[in-house]
Amino acid sequence: MTVKQDFGAVDQFPVGMRVLAVDDDQTCLRILETLLHRCQYHVTTTDRAETALELLRENRDKFDLVISDVDMPDMDGFKLLELVGLEMDLPVIMLSAHSDPKFVMKGVKHGACDYLLKPVRIEELKNIWQHVVRKSKLKKMKSSLSNGDSDGNPDQNRLKANRKRKDQFQEEEDEEERGGNENDDPTAQKKPRVLWTRELHNKFLAAVDHLGVEKAVPKKILDLMNVDKLTRENVASHLQKYRSALKKINNEANQQANMAAIDSHFMQMSSLKGLGGHHNHHRAIPLGSGQFYGGAATMRHYLSNRTFGRLNSVSGMFPHVSSSRPRNHNDGGYILQGLPIPPLDGLHIENNNNNNNNNKAFPMVLEGHAQSSSPSLNPGFSPHFEVNKRLDHWSNSVLSPNVPQSDVHSKPDALEWNLFSDSATPLDKEPSSFCRNTGLGSSNAYNLGPMTDAQQLRSSDPKEGLFMGQHKLESDFLASDAGSLDDLVNTLMTQEQSQADFSEGDLGFGWFNSLRTCI
DNA sequence: CTGTTAATAT
DNA sequence: GATATTAACA
């Protein structure tokens, strides 16, 4: 290959670009030099930062770019970077073995055009010329700016200048725009994909929860989340997914609920006023229609919006981390989500100590549930219901395709609702309500023992177990793996029954009481 | 400009 | 195939 060393040729700019390479390590320097040569750059090397600085000072305009190691004895690479930037405004690329973001950031802050990690690859060096181009463009832009208008709106001007520039140089650099090479504006690194971690998602949920699903819009959510670097678009996207998931769940629930509601006449939910009657629910609930209806009715309160009422908000997305299957402890645990409590329209919460100021969305607070741990209402707590199976299913099938469905099936059906203290939520201001996917039964919410779902199931009331067994059969056929209302109902029943373990007044009753208010 | 929705990319 | 990003529309 012929090496054209005609430095003057502008048309083939990258060739012959004058690079000053600085590295105290001779070996590294040699390698670097070689690589740079291979890129057809004109290379000058030095192992001392001081020397580099001298060279640069003495030969202004004799270099196009500086590439320097960070760790050097005589002078910190960053210092060099700073001085160069200050004195000659040359593009400087930092080179380091440290991948620590701290260092990278430092480099960037000090004005580095790029931060390459050792061992540096020739591919990376092949692109460094772009920094030079970019830098020169900026200069041009600046100068043109200072010359022309000066209305003190740098941003606007810059934009204009940018466009102009873009047009002007359009031809020159539209060549490798595309390609796998990463050669966009080196400085304008492509935005990293946002990964919605549990934490992030929880924040999201907190925000949505707080706003109320209906009023939750990207902007507001974003504000509430207060996460750096997160954009409205990110949130919008996530919201989109969230909503679709919600919709899916709701649809399923409604479908089932509707079917179940055919005979709604019999549903004694009518006795909305007479809550007393609801004791039955958590109580024995003989299998059979009664059970079913009761469950369905209950479901309505939590899931439906259109058909049965309005749903204030629903939480339900799982970040696809883990199998979502709540391992006993809490693998991070808060993957949770829950179904928020519906609005209590007509009813009033009597015992409502809802200190939850901002709890417009969920004006009611379920108490009692607090089991022994919290005898009375905990301000700041806002329990939510959660349909484990459904959610699990959702997260498994939708978010974690890896998890075999059998897994889902094998899981005990359970609806649980948990309390979520604000301490566990990212929102420090508002005690948002969350559900925590803790496993089976409310008890588990508080006793995070090593029990497995299965174990818990077993430990639950025998009658229930039976019931579940029977019912499960049905649901498996009826609803298959979709996580049907049957499942939900079943779940609910299970929940109720298991709650019976804790005295009615405590869980069951209180639960319904509150629920009643929701209706 | 913001929120939604559809298309596209990874 | 699921997710996230972008484009496009109201």
XYZ file of C-alpha atoms in Angstrom, chain A residues 56-490:
435
model
C 2.502 22.494 21.410
C 3.378 25.935 22.590
C 6.313 26.209 20.307
C 4.522 24.884 17.331
C 1.182 26.393 17.363
C -0.902 25.265 14.494
C 1.488 22.440 13.908
C -0.754 19.879 15.427
C -4.263 18.917 14.730
C -4.909 16.706 17.658
C -3.455 15.504 20.904
C -3.905 12.086 22.287
C -2.644 11.687 25.784
C -2.466 9.133 28.481
C -4.110 10.050 31.722
C -1.676 8.651 34.205
C 1.643 10.276 33.905
C 4.189 11.078 36.545
C 5.184 14.544 35.572
C 1.802 15.890 34.822
C -1.616 14.627 35.188
C -3.203 13.964 31.863
C -6.124 16.023 32.882
C -3.914 18.915 33.610
C -2.430 18.691 30.202
C -5.864 18.451 28.792
C -6.892 21.528 30.585
C -3.925 23.542 29.531
C -4.169 22.534 25.953
C -7.794 23.355 25.867
C -7.068 26.676 27.431
C -4.132 27.643 25.350
C -4.602 26.221 21.951
C -7.989 24.803 21.745
C -6.921 21.605 20.141
C -8.969 18.491 20.305
C -7.589 16.265 22.994
C -8.288 12.618 23.386
C -7.646 10.960 26.674
C -6.225 7.533 26.909
C -6.446 5.438 29.983
C -6.668 2.007 31.377
C -9.263 3.181 33.821
C -12.726 2.597 32.715
C -14.026 4.154 35.838
C -16.773 6.496 34.837
C -15.344 8.886 37.300
C -12.289 9.258 35.196
C -14.185 9.395 32.023
C -16.370 12.084 33.373
C -13.430 13.990 34.571
C -11.939 13.829 31.154
C -15.081 15.011 29.554
C -15.486 17.773 32.025
C -12.050 18.998 31.331
C -12.822 19.165 27.718
C -11.647 15.903 26.310
C -13.086 15.100 22.955
C -12.970 11.465 23.601
C -11.861 8.991 26.163
C -10.319 5.832 24.871
C -9.571 2.838 26.945
C -6.389 0.873 26.744
C -5.634 -1.133 24.976
C -6.732 1.166 22.295
C -7.915 -0.351 19.091
C -6.987 0.902 15.706
C -10.596 1.115 14.795
C -10.987 3.793 17.378
C -7.995 5.673 16.168
C -9.259 5.608 12.674
C -12.073 7.824 13.708
C -10.338 10.364 15.802
C -9.885 12.675 12.882
C -13.500 13.516 13.211
C -12.742 15.343 16.383
C -10.543 17.618 14.445
C -13.178 18.276 11.883
C -15.702 18.932 14.478
C -13.468 21.226 16.382
C -12.729 23.265 13.344
C -16.334 23.508 12.588
C -17.008 24.839 15.996
C -14.356 27.416 15.519
C -15.829 28.531 12.272
C -19.163 28.695 13.830
C -17.935 30.749 16.675
C -16.176 33.184 14.520
C -19.120 33.612 12.275
C -21.162 34.147 15.317
C -19.020 36.837 16.764
C -18.935 38.533 13.436
C -22.514 38.552 12.598
C -25.424 38.900 14.830
C -25.001 39.183 18.478
C -28.351 39.285 19.991
C -27.219 37.403 22.979
C -29.050 34.252 22.322
C -26.281 31.794 21.929
C -28.526 28.865 21.689
C -30.511 30.118 18.868
C -27.506 31.278 17.079
C -25.837 28.063 17.558
C -28.702 26.248 16.111
C -28.768 28.445 13.145
C -25.094 28.141 12.718
C -25.375 24.468 13.014
C -27.879 24.198 10.317
C -26.004 26.417 8.075
C -22.921 24.526 8.728
C -24.649 21.362 8.116
C -25.714 22.493 4.742
C -22.365 23.774 3.859
C -20.549 20.701 4.776
C -23.193 18.381 3.812
C -21.294 16.873 1.015
C -18.037 16.452 2.724
C -19.223 14.274 5.397
C -22.157 12.425 4.378
C -20.015 9.648 3.232
C -19.803 7.385 6.158
C -22.768 8.695 7.943
C -24.183 5.309 8.160
C -22.266 2.129 8.357
C -21.590 0.292 11.504
C -18.876 2.717 12.349
C -19.717 4.865 15.177
C -18.960 8.090 13.646
C -21.618 10.401 14.585
C -20.614 13.449 16.268
C -18.113 11.893 18.575
C -19.090 14.210 21.295
C -22.701 13.516 20.821
C -22.537 9.972 21.878
C -25.606 8.118 21.030
C -28.062 8.010 23.806
C -27.780 4.915 25.805
C -30.818 2.826 25.900
C -32.716 3.228 29.063
C -33.145 0.071 30.909
C -36.090 0.052 33.130
C -34.842 -1.496 36.233
C -36.974 -2.337 39.120
C -35.970 0.781 40.847
C -36.736 2.881 37.885
C -39.976 1.166 37.337
C -40.891 1.618 40.922
C -40.315 5.247 40.636
C -42.437 5.227 37.647
C -45.139 3.445 39.511
C -44.844 5.770 42.387
C -45.373 8.672 40.113
C -48.249 7.102 38.326
C -49.717 6.074 41.553
C -49.470 9.459 42.918
C -50.941 11.113 39.929
C -53.566 8.592 39.373
C -53.519 6.529 36.315
C -55.851 8.767 34.527
C -53.870 11.837 35.081
C -50.525 10.323 34.696
C -48.894 11.844 31.710
C -45.307 11.618 30.687
C -44.318 15.058 31.696
C -45.725 14.857 35.144
C -44.432 11.428 35.687
C -41.053 12.529 34.627
C -41.117 15.393 37.016
C -42.167 13.223 39.833
C -39.650 10.599 39.111
C -36.951 13.121 39.077
C -34.450 10.860 37.467
C -31.484 12.290 35.788
C -31.087 11.743 32.130
C -34.496 10.328 31.804
C -36.485 12.011 29.122
C -40.092 12.580 28.629
C -39.915 10.313 25.670
C -38.542 7.541 27.787
C -41.343 7.905 30.176
C -43.873 8.147 27.437
C -42.608 4.983 25.990
C -42.734 3.218 29.254
C -46.125 4.577 29.920
C -47.235 3.231 26.646
C -46.094 -0.176 27.555
C -47.530 0.148 30.963
C -50.879 1.088 29.661
C -51.035 -1.646 27.176
C -50.189 -4.100 29.871
C -52.830 -2.640 32.029
C -55.294 -2.822 29.302
C -54.542 -6.383 28.710
C -55.030 -7.277 32.278
C -58.145 -5.309 32.544
C -59.606 -6.781 29.487
C -59.074 -10.214 30.682
C -60.506 -9.381 34.004
C -63.474 -7.680 32.547
C -64.200 -10.432 30.236
C -64.234 -12.899 32.966
C -66.002 -10.596 35.255
C -68.694 -9.974 32.767
C -69.305 -13.564 32.280
C -69.424 -14.039 35.920
C -71.692 -11.141 36.318
C -74.387 -12.588 34.224
C -76.160 -13.482 37.297
C -75.160 -10.459 39.066
C -78.574 -10.268 40.495
C -77.516 -12.706 42.947
C -74.559 -10.883 43.809
C -74.997 -9.563 47.166
C -72.589 -6.965 46.515
C -75.701 -5.005 46.069
C -75.626 -4.687 49.724
C -73.031 -2.182 49.268
C -74.547 -0.418 52.075
C -74.847 -3.311 54.276
C -71.412 -4.257 54.583
C -72.118 -6.597 57.273
C -72.981 -9.150 54.786
C -69.557 -9.277 53.549
C -68.282 -11.111 56.409
C -69.245 -14.088 54.540
C -66.712 -13.571 52.012
C -63.626 -13.979 53.816
C -65.279 -16.531 55.880
C -66.030 -19.805 54.555
C -67.018 -19.214 51.141
C -68.243 -22.498 50.129
C -67.206 -23.327 46.747
C -69.799 -22.823 44.279
C -71.357 -19.874 42.705
C -71.459 -17.853 45.796
C -67.865 -17.920 45.964
C -67.451 -17.182 42.467
C -69.695 -14.249 42.427
C -68.265 -12.843 45.467
C -64.944 -13.031 43.919
C -66.099 -11.590 40.736
C -67.697 -8.764 42.467
C -64.634 -8.091 44.326
C -62.672 -8.178 41.248
C -64.772 -5.572 39.750
C -63.858 -3.222 42.344
C -60.305 -3.607 41.670
C -59.924 -4.253 38.116
C -62.619 -2.920 36.032
C -63.021 0.552 35.082
C -65.359 0.865 32.262
C -67.764 -1.788 32.976
C -67.973 -1.566 36.596
C -66.634 1.617 37.626
C -63.705 3.688 37.394
C -60.360 2.536 38.228
C -58.204 5.070 39.681
C -55.028 3.510 38.924
C -53.473 0.253 38.438
C -49.998 -0.768 38.858
C -48.892 -3.786 37.192
C -45.801 -3.787 35.189
C -42.904 -5.845 36.095
C -39.543 -5.078 34.983
C -38.376 -8.156 33.445
C -35.776 -8.764 35.931
C -36.024 -11.995 37.717
C -38.685 -14.414 37.184
C -40.848 -12.079 39.054
C -41.642 -15.007 41.103
C -41.253 -13.620 44.443
C -38.621 -15.554 46.094
C -39.301 -15.498 49.655
C -37.054 -12.974 50.758
C -37.166 -10.244 48.416
C -34.845 -10.481 45.749
C -34.867 -6.973 45.397
C -38.096 -7.448 45.877
C -40.031 -4.752 45.045
C -40.980 -5.833 41.763
C -44.216 -5.458 42.667
C -46.992 -3.703 41.624
C -50.434 -3.855 42.549
C -53.811 -2.899 41.762
C -54.559 0.330 43.226
C -57.595 0.929 45.056
C -60.532 2.233 43.291
C -62.207 5.398 44.172
C -64.793 5.411 46.689
C -67.455 7.276 45.167
C -70.407 7.432 47.300
C -69.167 5.826 50.324
C -67.352 7.295 53.031
C -64.646 5.903 54.958
C -65.521 5.954 58.438
C -62.517 4.735 60.083
C -60.625 6.368 57.507
C -57.728 7.973 59.061
C -56.494 8.591 55.842
C -53.872 10.983 56.595
C -52.927 10.451 53.165
C -53.173 13.932 52.247
C -52.383 13.674 48.687
C -54.126 10.539 48.397
C -56.669 11.885 46.103
C -56.278 8.974 43.959
C -56.690 6.568 46.717
C -58.657 8.268 49.271
C -59.045 5.211 51.204
C -56.707 3.295 53.255
C -57.110 -0.253 53.979
C -56.309 -1.008 57.415
C -56.759 -3.957 59.531
C -54.665 -5.751 57.201
C -51.793 -4.591 59.087
C -52.076 -7.718 60.897
C -50.461 -7.753 64.198
C -47.694 -5.582 63.078
C -49.675 -2.484 62.637
C -52.779 -2.554 64.612
C -54.277 0.482 63.236
C -53.869 2.490 60.225
C -50.538 3.535 59.296
C -50.555 6.856 57.833
C -48.553 6.769 54.801
C -49.542 3.318 54.041
C -51.789 2.567 51.282
C -52.300 -1.020 50.674
C -53.064 -2.277 47.335
C -54.265 -5.422 46.016
C -52.293 -7.571 43.922
C -53.087 -10.508 41.921
C -50.075 -12.552 42.024
C -50.894 -15.095 39.570
C -52.074 -12.704 37.045
C -49.184 -10.487 37.459
C -46.837 -13.296 37.544
C -48.269 -14.560 34.451
C -48.046 -11.278 32.869
C -44.544 -10.711 33.834
C -43.558 -14.155 32.931
C -45.181 -14.404 29.644
C -44.890 -10.873 28.617
C -41.803 -9.713 30.224
C -39.892 -12.795 30.955
C -40.483 -15.154 28.172
C -37.759 -17.270 29.503
C -39.754 -18.523 32.321
C -41.619 -21.540 31.308
C -45.271 -21.327 31.656
C -45.391 -24.392 33.664
C -43.783 -22.330 36.213
C -46.648 -20.035 36.209
C -49.132 -22.753 36.451
C -47.455 -24.439 39.197
C -47.619 -21.397 41.228
C -50.334 -21.140 43.708
C -52.952 -18.719 42.883
C -53.093 -15.960 45.226
C -54.151 -12.514 45.483
C -52.428 -10.538 47.939
C -52.269 -7.078 48.987
C -49.538 -5.585 50.824
C -48.604 -2.527 52.498
C -45.815 -0.641 51.206
C -44.154 1.783 53.379
C -42.772 4.850 51.897
C -39.466 3.851 53.181
C -39.489 1.323 50.493
C -40.490 3.699 47.865
C -38.305 6.080 46.105
C -40.632 8.921 46.609
C -39.641 10.590 49.701
C -42.235 13.207 49.701
C -45.329 11.356 49.212
C -45.896 8.074 50.742
C -46.971 6.371 47.688
C -48.783 3.257 47.864
C -47.366 0.192 46.468
C -47.919 -3.366 46.479
C -45.210 -5.634 47.132
C -45.066 -8.903 45.562
C -44.159 -10.962 48.431
C -45.526 -14.259 47.666
C -48.648 -15.760 48.891
C -51.095 -14.350 51.211
C -50.984 -11.247 53.166
C -49.328 -12.944 55.982
C -46.370 -13.331 53.881
C -46.230 -9.702 53.384
C -45.215 -9.365 56.891
C -43.537 -12.559 57.607
C -41.070 -12.819 54.940
C -39.953 -16.138 55.972
C -38.184 -18.641 53.874
C -41.388 -20.222 52.873
C -41.927 -20.849 49.294
C -45.117 -20.206 47.567
C -45.859 -23.809 47.557
C -45.087 -24.154 51.144
C -47.293 -21.359 51.986
C -50.020 -22.796 50.017
C -49.702 -25.976 51.837
C -49.678 -24.246 55.087
C -52.843 -22.492 54.362
C -56.172 -23.669 55.394
C -56.820 -27.180 54.268
C -60.265 -26.387 53.140
C -58.904 -23.775 51.039
C -56.385 -26.047 49.626
C -59.086 -28.308 48.585
C -61.073 -25.617 47.152
C -58.208 -24.376 45.278
C -57.505 -27.715 43.996
C -60.920 -28.079 42.611
C -61.150 -24.693 41.404
C -57.818 -24.748 39.918
C -58.840 -27.532 37.790
C -61.556 -25.441 36.443
C -59.569 -22.449 35.944
C -56.910 -24.246 34.245
C -59.341 -25.384 31.736
C -61.412 -22.349 31.514
C -58.866 -19.780 31.606
C -55.936 -21.784 30.719
C -52.781 -19.944 31.208
C -54.165 -16.578 30.635
C -54.725 -15.875 34.225
C -58.434 -15.541 34.143
C -60.845 -14.001 36.398
C -61.339 -17.403 37.758
C -57.866 -17.347 38.826
C -58.312 -14.013 40.265
C -61.374 -14.965 42.024
C -59.848 -18.036 43.218
